[in-house]
Amino acid sequence: MNNSTIGYIGILVVMLMMSAFFSATETAFTSLNRIRIKNLAKDGNKRAGQVLKLSENFDTVLSTILIGNNIVNIASASIATVLFVEYFGNLGVTISTIVMTILVLIFGEISPKSLAKDSPESFAMFAVPILQVLIVVLKPVNFLFMLWKKLLSKMFKVTNEQNMTEEELLTIVEEAENDGGIDLQDGELIRSAIEFNDLDADDILTHRVDVVAIDMNNPKEDIAKIFFETGFSRLPVYQGTIDHIIGFINHKDFTHYVANGSSSLSEIINPVVFITPNMKISKLLTLLQKRKSHIAVVSDEYGGTAGIVTLEDVIEELVGEIWDEHDEVIDEFVKIAEDKYRILGKANLGKMFDLFEMNDDFDVITVGGWIIEFLDRVPTIGETFNFENLTITITQADERHIMEINVVKNPTAE
């Protein structure tokens, strides 16, 4: 083996190493976690800051990698052809093609990309100094390719839609849970925060028939009894009918200034916030904080009272149910057998449809309201009807309301 052959082999080894570098760098920059890199950059990691800067100009990075990779692969194939032709004559072209294809695939593509995929951030930070030099060296060629890209974009009217959707965010949370980055409780909290703005006030309100309120003219003994029996810390106050709510009173204020003092009820009434049913609860939370209020009255289209929403109701949509020592813990959904549930009539219809993985296309809020709308009447106790793959039986009802139902999920026909 003469010196020229050794030189050719040495050049081929260098070319394969460069091909491996370009392949691994491409995989690293396409697979890296930008959030992780941002956090490293904020912590003072200069390499991470450089990677973040380059990733924001990914077209130039990708163009540089592809140009460099093609140059070294074509050059290595040419050198290998010269080397094998020298030893094997015309058969050397075929042998060179087979050998270089195997070498490039194993050492220039598959192996480096697999390694870079396992730790993309680390490899990107390792490669960034070399990549910065290559970007400068190949800048004229990159400029031509950028012009070509702009021409293609105009010719084919390519749109650049990079805004992350809510569904993509939820998928990221699910992937983080599967990877063990966050636990199920954290994931549920994040999902609640993401979906928080999708809910309207009428999705979480307490309907007017379930609202406990007091008349302005009620004796203080009756008011004290209502506070005692309900355990509520605040009660709405109405004048005449519940459609004319004028404010709310605090239990402490009532006890100190009315029950055990000489003040009148009108002196301790706090102003209440009036909202529309379609107000987003994210805006409602901000409004309640701004007004320093704990209760909002939801007005219907006629100006009457559709129901009330408390600050606790809003917060529960973020963190789940909040129970205190006065609350009677009542589960709206109880599994009583396999594919069989006991559901309260006041339960949220959307939650029931989510439980059975069905689409909620109805305008009503509660399960009882949906049944009355669906049947166009109030059903009697013991009555059964079918909806899609559900068999629903009325277990508790009166002349106007449905209090409880049993739901059986039937197997879906394949």
Coordinates of C-alpha atoms in Angstrom, one line a residue:
M1 CA 0.0 0.0 0.0
N2 CA 1.7 3.2 -1.2
N3 CA 1.5 6.7 0.4
S4 CA -1.2 7.9 -2.0
T5 CA -3.5 5.1 -1.0
I6 CA -3.0 5.8 2.7
G7 CA -3.7 9.5 1.9
Y8 CA -6.9 8.6 0.1
I9 CA -8.1 6.4 3.0
G10 CA -7.2 9.1 5.5
I11 CA -9.3 11.6 3.5
L12 CA -12.2 9.2 3.3
V13 CA -12.1 8.7 7.1
V14 CA -12.2 12.5 7.6
M15 CA -15.1 12.8 5.1
L16 CA -17.1 10.1 6.9
M17 CA -16.5 11.9 10.2
M18 CA -17.7 15.2 8.7
S19 CA -20.8 13.4 7.2
A20 CA -21.5 12.0 10.6
F21 CA -21.2 15.5 12.2
F22 CA -23.6 17.0 9.7
S23 CA -26.2 14.2 10.0
A24 CA -26.0 14.3 13.8
T25 CA -26.3 18.1 13.9
E26 CA -29.3 18.1 11.6
T27 CA -31.1 15.6 13.9
A28 CA -30.1 17.5 17.0
F29 CA -31.5 20.8 15.8
T30 CA -34.7 19.3 14.5
S31 CA -35.3 17.3 17.8
L32 CA -34.1 19.6 20.5
N33 CA -36.5 20.9 23.2
R34 CA -36.6 24.7 22.8
I35 CA -38.1 25.1 26.2
R36 CA -35.2 23.2 27.8
I37 CA -32.7 25.2 25.8
K38 CA -34.4 28.5 26.8
N39 CA -34.1 27.5 30.5
L40 CA -30.4 26.6 30.1
A41 CA -29.8 30.0 28.4
K42 CA -31.6 31.8 31.2
D43 CA -29.4 30.0 33.7
G44 CA -26.3 31.5 32.0
N45 CA -25.3 28.7 29.6
K46 CA -23.6 30.5 26.7
R47 CA -23.7 27.5 24.4
A48 CA -27.4 27.1 25.0
G49 CA -27.9 30.8 24.1
Q50 CA -26.0 30.3 20.9
V51 CA -28.1 27.2 20.0
L52 CA -31.3 29.2 20.7
K53 CA -30.2 32.0 18.5
L54 CA -29.3 29.6 15.6
S55 CA -32.6 27.7 16.0
E56 CA -34.5 30.9 15.5
N57 CA -32.8 31.1 12.1
F58 CA -33.3 27.4 11.3
D59 CA -33.4 27.9 7.5
T60 CA -29.8 29.1 7.4
V61 CA -28.7 26.3 9.7
L62 CA -30.5 23.6 7.7
S63 CA -29.1 25.0 4.4
T64 CA -25.5 25.0 5.8
I65 CA -25.9 21.4 7.1
L66 CA -27.3 20.1 3.8
I67 CA -24.7 21.9 1.7
G68 CA -21.8 20.6 3.9
N69 CA -23.2 17.1 4.0
N70 CA -23.7 16.9 0.3
I71 CA -20.2 18.2 -0.4
V72 CA -18.4 15.7 1.9
N73 CA -20.6 12.8 0.6
I74 CA -20.0 13.5 -3.1
A75 CA -16.3 14.1 -2.4
S76 CA -15.9 10.9 -0.5
A77 CA -17.8 8.9 -3.3
S78 CA -15.4 10.5 -5.9
I79 CA -12.3 9.7 -3.9
A80 CA -13.4 6.2 -3.2
T81 CA -14.1 5.6 -6.9
V82 CA -10.6 6.8 -7.9
L83 CA -9.1 4.5 -5.2
F84 CA -11.1 1.4 -6.1
V85 CA -10.7 1.9 -9.9
E86 CA -6.9 2.0 -9.3
Y87 CA -7.0 -1.5 -7.7
F88 CA -9.9 -3.2 -9.4
G89 CA -10.2 -1.5 -12.8
N90 CA -13.6 -1.0 -14.3
L91 CA -15.1 -3.2 -11.5
G92 CA -13.9 -0.6 -9.0
V93 CA -16.9 1.7 -9.8
T94 CA -19.4 -0.9 -8.7
I95 CA -17.4 -1.9 -5.7
S96 CA -16.9 1.7 -4.7
T97 CA -20.7 2.4 -4.9
I98 CA -21.5 -0.7 -2.7
V99 CA -18.8 0.0 -0.1
M100 CA -19.5 3.8 0.2
T101 CA -23.3 3.3 0.4
I102 CA -22.8 0.9 3.3
L103 CA -20.2 3.1 5.1
V104 CA -22.2 6.3 4.6
L105 CA -25.5 4.7 5.8
I106 CA -23.9 3.1 8.9
F107 CA -21.3 5.7 9.9
G108 CA -22.6 8.8 8.2
E109 CA -26.3 8.6 8.7
I110 CA -27.9 6.0 10.9
S111 CA -25.4 5.8 13.8
P112 CA -24.8 9.6 14.3
K113 CA -28.5 10.4 14.0
S114 CA -29.5 7.7 16.5
L115 CA -26.9 9.1 19.0
A116 CA -28.0 12.7 18.4
K117 CA -31.7 11.8 18.8
D118 CA -31.0 10.5 22.4
S119 CA -29.5 13.8 23.6
P120 CA -30.2 16.5 21.0
E121 CA -29.6 19.5 23.3
S122 CA -26.1 18.3 24.4
F123 CA -25.0 17.6 20.8
A124 CA -26.4 20.9 19.5
M125 CA -24.4 22.7 22.2
F126 CA -21.3 20.7 21.2
A127 CA -21.7 21.4 17.5
V128 CA -22.7 25.1 17.7
P129 CA -19.1 26.6 17.5
I130 CA -18.3 24.5 14.4
L131 CA -21.6 25.3 12.8
Q132 CA -21.2 29.0 13.4
V133 CA -17.9 28.9 11.4
L134 CA -19.4 26.9 8.6
I135 CA -22.3 29.4 8.4
V136 CA -19.8 32.2 7.8
V137 CA -17.8 30.2 5.3
L138 CA -20.9 29.1 3.3
K139 CA -22.7 32.4 3.5
P140 CA -22.5 33.2 -0.2
V141 CA -24.0 29.8 -1.1
N142 CA -26.6 30.2 1.6
F143 CA -27.6 33.6 0.2
L144 CA -28.3 32.0 -3.2
F145 CA -30.4 29.3 -1.6
M146 CA -32.4 31.8 0.4
L147 CA -33.3 33.6 -2.8
W148 CA -34.3 30.3 -4.3
K149 CA -36.5 29.6 -1.3
K150 CA -38.3 33.0 -1.5
L151 CA -38.9 32.3 -5.2
L152 CA -40.4 28.9 -4.5
S153 CA -42.6 30.4 -1.7
K154 CA -44.0 33.0 -4.1
M155 CA -44.5 30.4 -6.9
F156 CA -46.4 27.9 -4.7
K157 CA -47.9 30.4 -2.2
V158 CA -46.5 28.6 0.8
T159 CA -48.0 29.8 4.1
N160 CA -46.0 29.7 7.3
E161 CA -48.4 28.7 10.2
Q162 CA -46.3 28.2 13.3
N163 CA -48.8 29.2 16.0
M164 CA -49.3 26.5 18.5
T165 CA -52.9 25.4 18.9
E166 CA -54.6 24.4 22.2
E167 CA -54.8 20.8 21.0
E168 CA -51.0 20.8 20.4
L169 CA -50.5 22.2 23.9
L170 CA -52.7 19.4 25.4
T171 CA -50.7 16.8 23.4
I172 CA -47.5 18.2 24.9
V173 CA -48.9 17.9 28.4
E174 CA -49.9 14.3 27.6
E175 CA -46.4 13.5 26.3
A176 CA -44.8 15.0 29.4
E177 CA -47.0 12.8 31.6
N178 CA -46.1 9.7 29.6
D179 CA -42.4 10.6 29.8
G180 CA -42.6 11.1 33.5
G181 CA -41.7 14.8 33.3
I182 CA -44.9 15.8 35.2
D183 CA -47.2 13.7 37.3
L184 CA -51.0 13.2 36.7
Q185 CA -52.0 15.9 39.2
D186 CA -49.7 18.5 37.6
G187 CA -50.9 17.5 34.2
E188 CA -54.6 17.8 35.2
L189 CA -53.9 21.3 36.6
I190 CA -52.1 22.4 33.4
R191 CA -55.0 21.0 31.2
S192 CA -57.5 22.9 33.4
A193 CA -55.5 26.1 32.9
I194 CA -55.3 25.6 29.1
E195 CA -59.1 24.9 28.8
F196 CA -60.0 27.6 31.3
N197 CA -60.9 30.1 28.7
D198 CA -63.2 27.7 26.9
L199 CA -65.8 27.8 29.6
D200 CA -68.6 30.4 29.9
A201 CA -70.3 31.6 33.0
D202 CA -73.4 29.5 32.3
D203 CA -71.3 26.3 32.2
I204 CA -70.6 26.6 35.9
L205 CA -73.4 28.7 37.4
T206 CA -75.7 27.6 40.2
H207 CA -79.2 27.7 38.6
R208 CA -81.8 30.1 40.1
V209 CA -83.9 27.2 41.4
D210 CA -80.9 26.0 43.5
V211 CA -79.8 29.5 44.7
V212 CA -80.3 30.1 48.4
A213 CA -81.1 33.8 48.8
I214 CA -82.9 35.9 51.4
D215 CA -85.6 38.5 51.0
M216 CA -84.7 42.1 52.1
N217 CA -87.7 42.0 54.4
N218 CA -86.8 38.7 56.1
P219 CA -86.6 38.8 59.9
K220 CA -83.0 38.6 61.2
E221 CA -84.0 35.3 63.1
D222 CA -84.9 33.7 59.7
I223 CA -81.7 34.9 58.1
A224 CA -79.6 33.6 61.0
K225 CA -81.4 30.2 60.6
I226 CA -80.6 30.1 56.9
F227 CA -76.9 30.9 57.5
F228 CA -76.9 28.1 60.2
E229 CA -78.6 25.5 58.0
T230 CA -76.6 26.1 54.8
G231 CA -73.2 26.9 56.3
F232 CA -72.7 29.6 53.6
S233 CA -70.4 32.5 54.4
R234 CA -72.4 34.8 52.0
L235 CA -76.0 35.0 50.8
P236 CA -77.5 37.0 47.9
V237 CA -80.2 39.5 49.0
Y238 CA -83.2 40.2 46.8
Q239 CA -86.1 42.6 46.9
G240 CA -89.5 41.2 46.0
T241 CA -88.3 38.3 43.8
I242 CA -85.1 36.6 43.1
D243 CA -85.1 38.3 39.7
H244 CA -84.2 41.5 41.6
I245 CA -81.0 40.7 43.5
I246 CA -79.6 43.9 45.0
G247 CA -76.4 42.6 46.6
F248 CA -75.1 40.1 49.1
I249 CA -74.4 40.0 52.8
N250 CA -71.5 38.4 54.7
H251 CA -72.2 36.1 57.6
K252 CA -69.6 37.9 59.9
D253 CA -71.1 41.3 59.1
F254 CA -74.6 40.0 59.8
T255 CA -73.6 38.4 63.1
H256 CA -71.6 41.4 64.3
Y257 CA -73.7 44.3 63.1
V258 CA -77.3 43.0 62.7
A259 CA -77.9 39.9 64.9
N260 CA -75.8 41.2 67.8
G261 CA -75.9 44.9 67.0
S262 CA -78.2 47.7 66.1
S263 CA -77.5 48.0 62.3
S264 CA -80.1 47.3 59.7
L265 CA -79.7 44.7 56.9
S266 CA -79.5 47.4 54.2
E267 CA -76.4 48.9 55.9
I268 CA -74.3 45.7 55.4
I269 CA -75.3 44.8 51.9
N270 CA -72.4 44.6 49.5
P271 CA -72.8 45.4 45.8
V272 CA -73.0 42.4 43.4
V273 CA -71.5 42.0 39.9
F274 CA -74.0 41.4 37.1
I275 CA -72.7 39.4 34.1
T276 CA -74.1 37.8 30.9
P277 CA -74.3 33.9 30.5
N278 CA -71.7 33.9 27.7
M279 CA -68.9 35.7 29.7
K280 CA -65.7 33.7 29.7
I281 CA -64.8 32.6 33.2
S282 CA -61.2 33.8 32.7
K283 CA -62.6 37.3 32.3
L284 CA -65.0 36.8 35.2
L285 CA -62.1 35.9 37.5
T286 CA -60.4 39.1 36.5
L287 CA -63.7 41.1 37.0
L288 CA -64.3 39.6 40.5
Q289 CA -60.7 40.4 41.5
K290 CA -61.0 43.9 40.3
R291 CA -64.4 44.5 42.0
K292 CA -63.2 42.7 45.2
S293 CA -66.4 40.6 45.0
H294 CA -67.0 36.9 45.6
I295 CA -70.4 36.6 43.8
A296 CA -71.6 37.4 40.3
V297 CA -75.3 37.3 39.3
V298 CA -75.9 35.8 35.8
S299 CA -78.7 37.7 34.1
D300 CA -80.9 36.0 31.5
E301 CA -82.1 37.6 28.2
Y302 CA -85.1 39.2 30.0
G303 CA -83.0 40.8 32.7
G304 CA -84.0 38.2 35.3
T305 CA -81.7 36.0 37.3
A306 CA -80.5 32.9 35.5
G307 CA -78.3 31.9 38.5
I308 CA -75.1 32.9 40.4
V309 CA -71.4 32.2 40.1
T310 CA -69.1 32.4 43.0
L311 CA -65.3 33.0 43.1
E312 CA -65.0 29.5 44.5
D313 CA -66.9 28.1 41.4
V314 CA -64.4 29.7 39.1
I315 CA -61.3 28.6 41.0
E316 CA -62.7 25.0 41.2
E317 CA -62.5 24.8 37.4
L318 CA -58.7 25.2 37.8
V319 CA -57.9 23.2 40.9
G320 CA -60.9 20.8 41.2
E321 CA -63.5 20.6 43.9
I322 CA -62.9 22.6 47.1
W323 CA -64.7 21.2 50.1
D324 CA -64.9 22.9 53.5
E325 CA -66.2 21.7 56.8
H326 CA -69.7 22.9 56.1
D327 CA -70.1 21.3 52.6
E328 CA -72.1 18.2 52.2
V329 CA -69.9 16.0 49.9
I330 CA -72.2 14.9 47.1
D331 CA -70.8 13.1 44.0
E332 CA -72.7 14.0 40.9
F333 CA -71.4 10.9 39.1
V334 CA -71.2 7.6 41.0
K335 CA -70.2 4.3 39.3
I336 CA -72.5 1.7 40.7
A337 CA -71.5 -1.2 38.4
E338 CA -69.5 -1.9 35.2
D339 CA -70.7 0.7 32.6
K340 CA -73.5 1.8 35.0
Y341 CA -73.7 5.2 36.7
R342 CA -75.9 7.1 39.1
I343 CA -76.0 10.8 37.9
L344 CA -77.7 13.8 39.5
G345 CA -80.1 15.8 37.5
K346 CA -78.2 19.0 38.3
A347 CA -74.9 17.6 37.0
N348 CA -73.2 19.3 34.1
L349 CA -74.3 17.8 30.8
G350 CA -70.9 18.4 29.2
K351 CA -69.2 16.4 31.9
M352 CA -71.6 13.5 31.4
F353 CA -71.0 13.4 27.7
D354 CA -67.2 13.5 28.3
L355 CA -67.6 10.6 30.7
F356 CA -69.3 8.5 28.0
E357 CA -67.0 9.9 25.2
M358 CA -69.9 11.5 23.3
N359 CA -70.3 14.9 21.6
D360 CA -72.4 17.6 23.4
D361 CA -74.4 19.4 20.8
F362 CA -77.1 20.7 23.1
D363 CA -77.6 24.3 24.4
V364 CA -78.7 23.2 27.9
I365 CA -76.4 23.0 30.9
T366 CA -77.7 20.3 33.2
V367 CA -78.4 16.6 32.7
G368 CA -82.0 17.1 33.9
G369 CA -82.6 20.1 31.6
W370 CA -81.3 18.0 28.6
I371 CA -83.7 15.1 29.4
I372 CA -86.7 17.5 29.6
E373 CA -85.7 19.1 26.3
F374 CA -84.9 15.8 24.6
L375 CA -88.3 14.2 25.7
D376 CA -90.2 17.6 25.4
R377 CA -91.7 16.9 28.8
V378 CA -90.9 15.9 32.4
P379 CA -90.6 12.1 32.6
T380 CA -92.0 10.1 35.5
I381 CA -90.0 8.0 38.0
G382 CA -89.1 4.6 36.5
E383 CA -89.4 5.8 32.9
T384 CA -86.6 4.5 30.6
F385 CA -85.4 5.8 27.2
N386 CA -82.4 5.3 24.9
F387 CA -80.0 7.8 23.5
E388 CA -77.4 6.5 21.2
N389 CA -75.7 3.7 23.1
L390 CA -77.0 4.8 26.5
T391 CA -80.0 3.5 28.4
I392 CA -81.3 6.1 30.8
T393 CA -83.7 5.4 33.7
I394 CA -85.4 8.2 35.8
T395 CA -84.9 7.3 39.5
Q396 CA -85.9 10.5 41.2
A397 CA -88.2 13.3 39.9
D398 CA -91.1 15.6 40.7
E399 CA -93.5 17.6 38.6
R400 CA -90.9 20.1 37.5
H401 CA -87.4 18.6 38.0
I402 CA -85.3 15.5 37.5
M403 CA -83.2 14.9 40.6
E404 CA -81.4 11.6 39.7
I405 CA -81.0 9.1 36.9
N406 CA -79.3 5.8 36.2
V407 CA -77.3 5.5 33.0
V408 CA -76.1 2.2 31.4
K409 CA -73.6 2.3 28.6
N410 CA -74.4 -0.4 26.1
P411 CA -71.7 -2.1 23.9
T412 CA -71.2 -0.2 20.6
A413 CA -71.8 -2.4 17.6
E414 CA -68.7 -2.9 15.5

